[in-house]
Amino acid sequence: MQEQIIVMISEIKDDAELANSLNEHSNIMEDGGLDSLQLITFVLKVEERFGIEIDFEQFDFNLMESVTTFCNYITELQKTASV
């Protein structure tokens, strides 16, 4: 999942080199360099790819502190969605 997230960020930024520089510890906003429009695009892609729904108004941006933290959040949403 982490690799998929990194590829998504790279695709949104249209920067293939970004996929090589990001890792599981990378901050999605700071290291990924997403602006507000790119962030919305990213969230929509994550929702579609992983079959989840992220409530953007309730979203805790601290979850973007690392790719691993965000992936853990997605996994929890998937568990909740399947119950």
Short mmCIF file of C-alpha atoms in Angstrom, two decimals:
data_model
loop_
_atom_site.label_atom_id
_atom_site.label_comp_id
_atom_site.label_asym_id
_atom_site.label_seq_id
_atom_site.Cartn_x
_atom_site.Cartn_y
_atom_site.Cartn_z
CA MET A 1 0.00 0.00 0.00
CA GLN A 2 2.85 2.39 0.83
CA GLU A 3 4.31 2.03 -2.63
CA GLN A 4 0.90 2.69 -4.19
CA ILE A 5 0.54 5.87 -2.14
CA ILE A 6 3.99 7.06 -3.20
CA VAL A 7 3.22 6.36 -6.87
CA MET A 8 -0.07 8.28 -6.56
CA ILE A 9 1.74 11.32 -5.13
CA SER A 10 4.34 11.11 -7.90
CA GLU A 11 1.62 10.91 -10.57
CA ILE A 12 -0.32 13.85 -9.14
CA LYS A 13 2.87 15.92 -9.00
CA ASP A 14 3.76 14.67 -12.50
CA ASP A 15 7.26 14.00 -11.17
CA ALA A 16 8.63 10.47 -11.71
CA GLU A 17 11.72 11.25 -9.63
CA LEU A 18 9.52 11.95 -6.62
CA ALA A 19 8.63 8.24 -6.43
CA ASN A 20 12.34 7.50 -5.91
CA SER A 21 12.84 10.13 -3.21
CA LEU A 22 9.76 9.37 -1.08
CA ASN A 23 9.66 6.51 1.42
CA GLU A 24 7.48 5.23 4.25
CA HIS A 25 8.73 8.02 6.55
CA SER A 26 8.05 10.86 4.10
CA ASN A 27 5.60 13.59 5.08
CA ILE A 28 2.93 13.55 2.39
CA MET A 29 2.32 17.30 2.46
CA GLU A 30 5.87 18.57 2.99
CA ASP A 31 7.99 15.97 1.20
CA GLY A 32 5.32 15.23 -1.40
CA GLY A 33 4.79 18.94 -1.97
CA LEU A 34 1.04 18.67 -2.55
CA ASP A 35 -0.86 21.94 -2.84
CA SER A 36 -4.52 22.16 -1.82
CA LEU A 37 -5.92 21.15 -5.22
CA GLN A 38 -3.44 18.30 -5.52
CA LEU A 39 -4.38 17.17 -2.00
CA ILE A 40 -8.05 16.92 -3.00
CA THR A 41 -7.08 14.97 -6.12
CA PHE A 42 -4.92 12.69 -3.96
CA VAL A 43 -7.74 12.00 -1.48
CA LEU A 44 -10.18 11.24 -4.30
CA LYS A 45 -7.70 8.80 -5.87
CA VAL A 46 -7.09 7.11 -2.51
CA GLU A 47 -10.83 6.74 -1.95
CA GLU A 48 -11.33 5.20 -5.37
CA ARG A 49 -8.30 2.91 -5.22
CA PHE A 50 -8.90 1.56 -1.72
CA GLY A 51 -12.72 1.62 -1.67
CA ILE A 52 -12.99 3.97 1.30
CA GLU A 53 -14.58 7.32 2.05
CA ILE A 54 -12.58 10.04 3.78
CA ASP A 55 -14.60 12.74 5.52
CA PHE A 56 -12.52 15.76 4.53
CA GLU A 57 -14.20 18.04 7.09
CA GLN A 58 -13.26 15.69 9.94
CA PHE A 59 -9.89 14.69 8.50
CA ASP A 60 -6.89 15.01 10.85
CA PHE A 61 -3.99 16.37 8.78
CA ASN A 62 -1.55 14.88 11.31
CA LEU A 63 -2.30 11.60 9.52
CA MET A 64 -0.25 12.96 6.61
CA GLU A 65 2.91 13.14 8.74
CA SER A 66 4.19 9.98 7.09
CA VAL A 67 3.19 7.56 4.37
CA THR A 68 3.06 4.80 7.00
CA THR A 69 0.71 6.77 9.28
CA PHE A 70 -1.61 7.51 6.35
CA CYS A 71 -1.57 3.85 5.25
CA ASN A 72 -2.49 2.76 8.78
CA TYR A 73 -5.42 5.19 8.65
CA ILE A 74 -6.57 3.73 5.31
CA THR A 75 -6.34 0.19 6.71
CA GLU A 76 -8.52 1.19 9.67
CA LEU A 77 -11.10 2.77 7.33
CA GLN A 78 -11.16 -0.41 5.26
CA LYS A 79 -11.83 -2.50 8.38
CA THR A 80 -14.64 -0.15 9.40
CA ALA A 81 -16.13 -0.17 5.90
CA SER A 82 -16.19 -3.97 5.74
CA VAL A 83 -17.97 -4.40 9.11
#
